[in-house]
Short mmCIF file of C-alpha atoms and ligand atoms in Angstrom, two decimals:
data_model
loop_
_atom_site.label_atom_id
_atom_site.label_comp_id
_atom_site.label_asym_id
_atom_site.label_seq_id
_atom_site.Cartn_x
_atom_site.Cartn_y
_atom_site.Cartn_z
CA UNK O 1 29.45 60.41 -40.65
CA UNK O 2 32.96 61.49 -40.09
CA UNK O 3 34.87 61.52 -36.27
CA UNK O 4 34.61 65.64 -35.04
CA UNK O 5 38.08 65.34 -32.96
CA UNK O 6 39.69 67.70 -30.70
CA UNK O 7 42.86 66.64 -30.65
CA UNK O 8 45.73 68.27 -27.84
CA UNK O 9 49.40 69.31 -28.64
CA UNK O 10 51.51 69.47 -25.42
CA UNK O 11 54.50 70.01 -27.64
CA UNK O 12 57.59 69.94 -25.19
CA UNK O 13 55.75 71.46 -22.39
CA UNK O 14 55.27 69.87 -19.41
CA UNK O 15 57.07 67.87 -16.26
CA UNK O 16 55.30 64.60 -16.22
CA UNK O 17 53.66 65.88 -12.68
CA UNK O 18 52.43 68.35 -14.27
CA UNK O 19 50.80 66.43 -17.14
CA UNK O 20 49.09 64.23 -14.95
CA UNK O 21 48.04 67.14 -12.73
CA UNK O 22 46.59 68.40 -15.90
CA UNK O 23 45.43 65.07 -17.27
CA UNK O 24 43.53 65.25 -13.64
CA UNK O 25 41.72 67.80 -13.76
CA UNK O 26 40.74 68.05 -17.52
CA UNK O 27 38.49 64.29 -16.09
CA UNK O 28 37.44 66.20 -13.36
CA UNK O 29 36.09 68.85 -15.59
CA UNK O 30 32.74 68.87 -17.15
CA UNK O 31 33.23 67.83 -20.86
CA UNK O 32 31.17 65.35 -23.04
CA UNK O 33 31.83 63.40 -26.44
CA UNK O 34 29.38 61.95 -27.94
CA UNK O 35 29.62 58.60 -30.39
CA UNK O 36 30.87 60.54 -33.37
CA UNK O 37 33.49 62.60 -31.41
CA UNK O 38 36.77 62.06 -30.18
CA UNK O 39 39.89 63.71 -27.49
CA UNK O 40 42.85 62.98 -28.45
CA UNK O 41 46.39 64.12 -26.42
CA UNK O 42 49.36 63.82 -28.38
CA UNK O 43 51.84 64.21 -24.83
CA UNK O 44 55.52 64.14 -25.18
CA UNK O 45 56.93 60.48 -25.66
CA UNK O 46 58.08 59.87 -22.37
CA UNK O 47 54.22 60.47 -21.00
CA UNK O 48 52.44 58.28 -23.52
CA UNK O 49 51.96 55.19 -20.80
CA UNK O 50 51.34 57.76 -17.87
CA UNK O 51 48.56 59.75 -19.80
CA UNK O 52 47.11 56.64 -21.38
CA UNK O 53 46.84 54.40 -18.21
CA UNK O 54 44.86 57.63 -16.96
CA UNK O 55 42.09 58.04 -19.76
CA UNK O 56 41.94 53.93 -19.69
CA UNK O 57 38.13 53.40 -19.22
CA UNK O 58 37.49 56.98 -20.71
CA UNK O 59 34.94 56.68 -23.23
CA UNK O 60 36.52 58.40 -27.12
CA UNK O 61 39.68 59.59 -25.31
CA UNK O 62 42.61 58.47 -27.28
CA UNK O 63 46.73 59.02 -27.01
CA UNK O 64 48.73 60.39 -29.69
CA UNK O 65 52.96 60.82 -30.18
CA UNK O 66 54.17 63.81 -31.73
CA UNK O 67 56.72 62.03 -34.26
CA UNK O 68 57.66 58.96 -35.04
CA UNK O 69 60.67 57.75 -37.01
CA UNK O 70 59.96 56.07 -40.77
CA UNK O 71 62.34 53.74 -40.49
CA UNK O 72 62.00 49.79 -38.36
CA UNK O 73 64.68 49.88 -36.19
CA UNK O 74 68.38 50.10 -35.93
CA UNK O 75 70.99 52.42 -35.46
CA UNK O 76 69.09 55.14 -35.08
CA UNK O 77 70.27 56.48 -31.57
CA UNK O 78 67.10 58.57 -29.89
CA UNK O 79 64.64 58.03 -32.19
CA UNK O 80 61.07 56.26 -31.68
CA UNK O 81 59.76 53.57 -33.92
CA UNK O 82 56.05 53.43 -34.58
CA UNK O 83 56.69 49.53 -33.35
CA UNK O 84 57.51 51.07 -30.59
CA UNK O 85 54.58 53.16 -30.07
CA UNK O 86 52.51 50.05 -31.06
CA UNK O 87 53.93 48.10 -28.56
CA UNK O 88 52.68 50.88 -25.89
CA UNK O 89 49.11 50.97 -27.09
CA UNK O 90 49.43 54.29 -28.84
CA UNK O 91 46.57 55.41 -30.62
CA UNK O 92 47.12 58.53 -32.87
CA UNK O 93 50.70 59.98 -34.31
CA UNK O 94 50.65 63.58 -35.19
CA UNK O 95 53.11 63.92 -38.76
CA UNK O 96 54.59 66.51 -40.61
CA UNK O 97 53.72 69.57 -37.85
CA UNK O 98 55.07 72.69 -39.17
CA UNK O 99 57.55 72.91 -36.41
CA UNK O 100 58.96 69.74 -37.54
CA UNK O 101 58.98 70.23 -41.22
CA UNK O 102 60.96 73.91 -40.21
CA UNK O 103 63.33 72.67 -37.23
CA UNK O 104 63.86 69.04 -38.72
CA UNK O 105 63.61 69.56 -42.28
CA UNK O 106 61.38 66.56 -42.90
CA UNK O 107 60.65 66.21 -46.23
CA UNK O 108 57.16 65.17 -48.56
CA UNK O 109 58.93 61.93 -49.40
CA UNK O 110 60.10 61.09 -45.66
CA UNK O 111 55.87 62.01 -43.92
CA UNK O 112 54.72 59.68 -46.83
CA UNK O 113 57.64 57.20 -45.28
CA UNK O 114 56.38 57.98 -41.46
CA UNK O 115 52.75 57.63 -42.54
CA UNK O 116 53.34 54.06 -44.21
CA UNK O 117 55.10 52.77 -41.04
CA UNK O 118 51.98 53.87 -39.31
CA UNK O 119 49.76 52.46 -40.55
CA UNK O 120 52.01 49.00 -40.78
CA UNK O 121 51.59 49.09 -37.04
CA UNK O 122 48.56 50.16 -37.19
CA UNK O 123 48.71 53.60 -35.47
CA UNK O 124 46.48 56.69 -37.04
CA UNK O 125 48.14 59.73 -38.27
CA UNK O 126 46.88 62.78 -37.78
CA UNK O 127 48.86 64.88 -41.07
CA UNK O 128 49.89 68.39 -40.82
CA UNK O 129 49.50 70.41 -43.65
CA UNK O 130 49.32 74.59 -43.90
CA UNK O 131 51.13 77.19 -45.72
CA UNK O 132 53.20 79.89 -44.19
CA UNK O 133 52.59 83.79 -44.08
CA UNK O 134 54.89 84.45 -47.32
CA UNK O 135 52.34 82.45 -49.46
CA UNK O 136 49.57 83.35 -47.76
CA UNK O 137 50.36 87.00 -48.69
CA UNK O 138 50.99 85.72 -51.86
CA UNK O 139 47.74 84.09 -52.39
CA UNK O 140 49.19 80.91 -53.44
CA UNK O 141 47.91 78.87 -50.41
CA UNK O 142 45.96 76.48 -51.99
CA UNK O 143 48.37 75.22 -54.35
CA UNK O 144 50.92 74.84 -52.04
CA UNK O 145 48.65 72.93 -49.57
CA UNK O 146 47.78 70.84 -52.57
CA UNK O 147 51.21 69.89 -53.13
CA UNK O 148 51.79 68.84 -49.16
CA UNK O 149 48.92 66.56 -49.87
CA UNK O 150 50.01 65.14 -53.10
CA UNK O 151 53.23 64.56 -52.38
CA UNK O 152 52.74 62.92 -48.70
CA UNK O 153 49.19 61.48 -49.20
CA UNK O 154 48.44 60.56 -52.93
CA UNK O 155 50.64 56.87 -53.27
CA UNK O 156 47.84 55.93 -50.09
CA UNK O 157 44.77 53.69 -51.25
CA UNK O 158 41.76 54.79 -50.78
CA UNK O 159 41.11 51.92 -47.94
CA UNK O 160 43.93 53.87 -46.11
CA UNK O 161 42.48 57.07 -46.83
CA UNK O 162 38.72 56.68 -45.58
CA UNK O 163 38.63 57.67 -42.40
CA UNK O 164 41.76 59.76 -41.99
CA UNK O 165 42.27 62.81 -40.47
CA UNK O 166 44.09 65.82 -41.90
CA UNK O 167 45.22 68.70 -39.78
CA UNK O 168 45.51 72.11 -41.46
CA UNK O 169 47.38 74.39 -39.57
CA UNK O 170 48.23 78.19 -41.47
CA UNK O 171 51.84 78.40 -39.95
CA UNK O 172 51.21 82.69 -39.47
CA UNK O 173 48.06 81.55 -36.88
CA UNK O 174 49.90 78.96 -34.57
CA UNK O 175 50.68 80.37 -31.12
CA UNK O 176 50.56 83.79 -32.69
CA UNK O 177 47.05 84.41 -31.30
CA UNK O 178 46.39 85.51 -34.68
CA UNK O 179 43.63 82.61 -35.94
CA UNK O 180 42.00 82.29 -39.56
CA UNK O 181 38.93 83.93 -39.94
CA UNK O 182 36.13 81.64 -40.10
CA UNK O 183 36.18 81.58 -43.74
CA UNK O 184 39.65 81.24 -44.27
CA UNK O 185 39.46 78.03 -42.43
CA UNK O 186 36.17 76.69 -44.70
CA UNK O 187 37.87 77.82 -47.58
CA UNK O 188 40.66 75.49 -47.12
CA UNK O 189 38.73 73.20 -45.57
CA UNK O 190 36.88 72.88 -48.12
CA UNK O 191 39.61 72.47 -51.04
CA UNK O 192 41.74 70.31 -49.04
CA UNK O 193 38.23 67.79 -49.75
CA UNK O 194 37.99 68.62 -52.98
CA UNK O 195 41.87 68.13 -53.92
CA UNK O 196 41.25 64.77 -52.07
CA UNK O 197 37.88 64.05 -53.39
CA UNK O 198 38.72 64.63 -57.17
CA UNK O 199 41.75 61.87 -56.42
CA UNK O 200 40.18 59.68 -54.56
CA UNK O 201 36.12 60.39 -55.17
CA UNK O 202 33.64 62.15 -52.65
CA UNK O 203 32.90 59.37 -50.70
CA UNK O 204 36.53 59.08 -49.36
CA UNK O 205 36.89 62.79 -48.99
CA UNK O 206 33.35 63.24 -46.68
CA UNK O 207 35.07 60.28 -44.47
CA UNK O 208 38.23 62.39 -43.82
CA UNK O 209 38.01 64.79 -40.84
CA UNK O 210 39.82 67.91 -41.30
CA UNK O 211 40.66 69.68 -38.32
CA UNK O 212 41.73 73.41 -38.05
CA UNK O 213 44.92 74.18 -36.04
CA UNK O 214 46.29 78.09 -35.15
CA UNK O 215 45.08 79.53 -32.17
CA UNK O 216 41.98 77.84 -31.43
CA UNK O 217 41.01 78.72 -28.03
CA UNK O 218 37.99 78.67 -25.56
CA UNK O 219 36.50 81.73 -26.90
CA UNK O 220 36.48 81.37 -30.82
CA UNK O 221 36.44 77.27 -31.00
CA UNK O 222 32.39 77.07 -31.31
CA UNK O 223 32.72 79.24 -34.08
CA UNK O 224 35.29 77.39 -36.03
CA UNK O 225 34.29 74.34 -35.79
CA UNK O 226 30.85 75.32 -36.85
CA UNK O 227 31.83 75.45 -40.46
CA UNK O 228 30.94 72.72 -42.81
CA UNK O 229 33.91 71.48 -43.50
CA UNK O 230 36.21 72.30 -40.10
CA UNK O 231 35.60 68.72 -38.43
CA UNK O 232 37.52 69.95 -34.46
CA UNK O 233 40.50 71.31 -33.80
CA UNK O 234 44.41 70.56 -33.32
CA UNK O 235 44.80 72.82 -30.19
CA UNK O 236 48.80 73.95 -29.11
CA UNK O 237 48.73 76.77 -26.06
CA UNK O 238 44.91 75.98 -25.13
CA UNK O 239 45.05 72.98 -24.49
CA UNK O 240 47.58 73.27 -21.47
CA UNK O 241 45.06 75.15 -19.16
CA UNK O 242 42.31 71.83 -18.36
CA UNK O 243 39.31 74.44 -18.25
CA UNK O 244 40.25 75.78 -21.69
CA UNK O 245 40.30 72.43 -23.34
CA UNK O 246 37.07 71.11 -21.48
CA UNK O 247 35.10 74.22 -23.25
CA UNK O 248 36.95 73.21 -26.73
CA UNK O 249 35.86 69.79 -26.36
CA UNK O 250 32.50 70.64 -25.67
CA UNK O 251 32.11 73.26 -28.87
CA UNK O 252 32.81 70.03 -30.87
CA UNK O 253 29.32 69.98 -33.36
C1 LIG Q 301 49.76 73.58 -32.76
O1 LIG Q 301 50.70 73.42 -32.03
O2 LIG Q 301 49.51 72.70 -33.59
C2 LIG Q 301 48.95 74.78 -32.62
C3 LIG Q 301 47.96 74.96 -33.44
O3 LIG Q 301 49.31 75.65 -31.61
P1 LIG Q 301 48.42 76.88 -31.04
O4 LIG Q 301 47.04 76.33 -30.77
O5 LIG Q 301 49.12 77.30 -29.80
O6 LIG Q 301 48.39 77.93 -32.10
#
């Protein structure tokens, strides 16, 4: 049975009093994950020990980085290594977020780089994928998801690839307000399994969770992640208000 995750973005948001303020009250909050779900809070870099030391003991609640560099080490003044993150217990890495594929111009060629050195230090990526509102309009979407997957995912074994979690996030729904409709979301959903299943057979593809990403707030998250094939939610502006993310949590299936 795959993970159902909902899985926070703080972006750069945030003082690190605030973050724990939030961090605080989102435990003080009624919220419950079962075995087969997961929170996970991918918090700016310099908050990863903070926010960590205060889920420690916190049954499914997991850190994640935003980034990560793909190469070892060196001369690379202000970037993060995934030894590093490693080395601080990190959990999760969110890759290839459409903010950083626009603002940073990473390329297919450097996630599949990122998501190697991941998983040499054995940190999980979470990988972005989503099309924006040009080729959406254009009705090209799932080809050009396909190709985000192909071209970051596809040189992965199979080993690497049960169990992994896939974020698709339509670029024209995130912090727009404006979110998928229900079946736009399945209908992805579901051919971001199939593209994977037909390389890598069904098996791997029903172990990969899928979560949708654009918008998802209290009031429409039960509804989303009720499809078949929409497995939680990677959550941006909601997930900054502790009540807001408690009730996402909970709409988990
Ligand atoms: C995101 O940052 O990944 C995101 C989906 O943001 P929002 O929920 O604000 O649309």
């Amino acid at each position: 049975m795959r993970k159902q995750i909902a899985a926070a973005n703080w972006k750069m948001n945030l003082t690190l009093q605030q973050a724990e303020t939030l961090m605080d009250e989102l435990i003080a909050t009624p919220h419950e994950l079962n075995e087969n779900q997961e929170a996970v809070f991918g918090v700016p870099f310099p908050y990863l020990i903070s926010i960590k030391n205060k889920l420690a003991g916190k049954k499914n609640a997991f850190v994640a980085a935003q980034n990560c560099y793909d190469k070892k080490s060196g001369a690379y003044t202000g970037e993060v290594s995934a030894e590093m993150l490693k080395s601080i217990a990190v959990d999760y890495v969110i890759l290839g977020h459409s903010e950083r594929r626009e603002y940073f111009n990473e390329s297919h060629a450097m996630l599949a780089a990122k998501i190697d050195i991941c998983f040499a230090n054995g940190l999980k990526p979470i990988f972005c994928c989503g099309e924006p509102l040009a080729i959406r309009e254009a009705d090209t979407q799932n080809s050009f998801v396909e190709t985000q997957l192909k071209e970051s995912l596809f040189h992965l074994t199979a080993e690497q690839l049960t169990g992994f979690v896939i974020a698709y996030e339509p670029i024209w729904a995130i912090g727009t307000g404006k979110t998928a409709s229900n079946e736009q979301a399945q209908e992805m959903h579901a051919h971001i399994r199939s593209v994977m299943a037909n390389q890598y057979g069904a098996a791997v593809a029903d172990s990969i969770s899928i979560l949708y990403g654009g918008s998802v707030k209290a009031n429409n998250a039960k509804d989303i992640f009720g499809q078949p094939d929409v497995d939680g939610g990677l959550v941006g502006g909601a997930s900054l208000v502790a009540a807001d993310f408690a009730v996402i949590i909970n709409s988990l299936k």
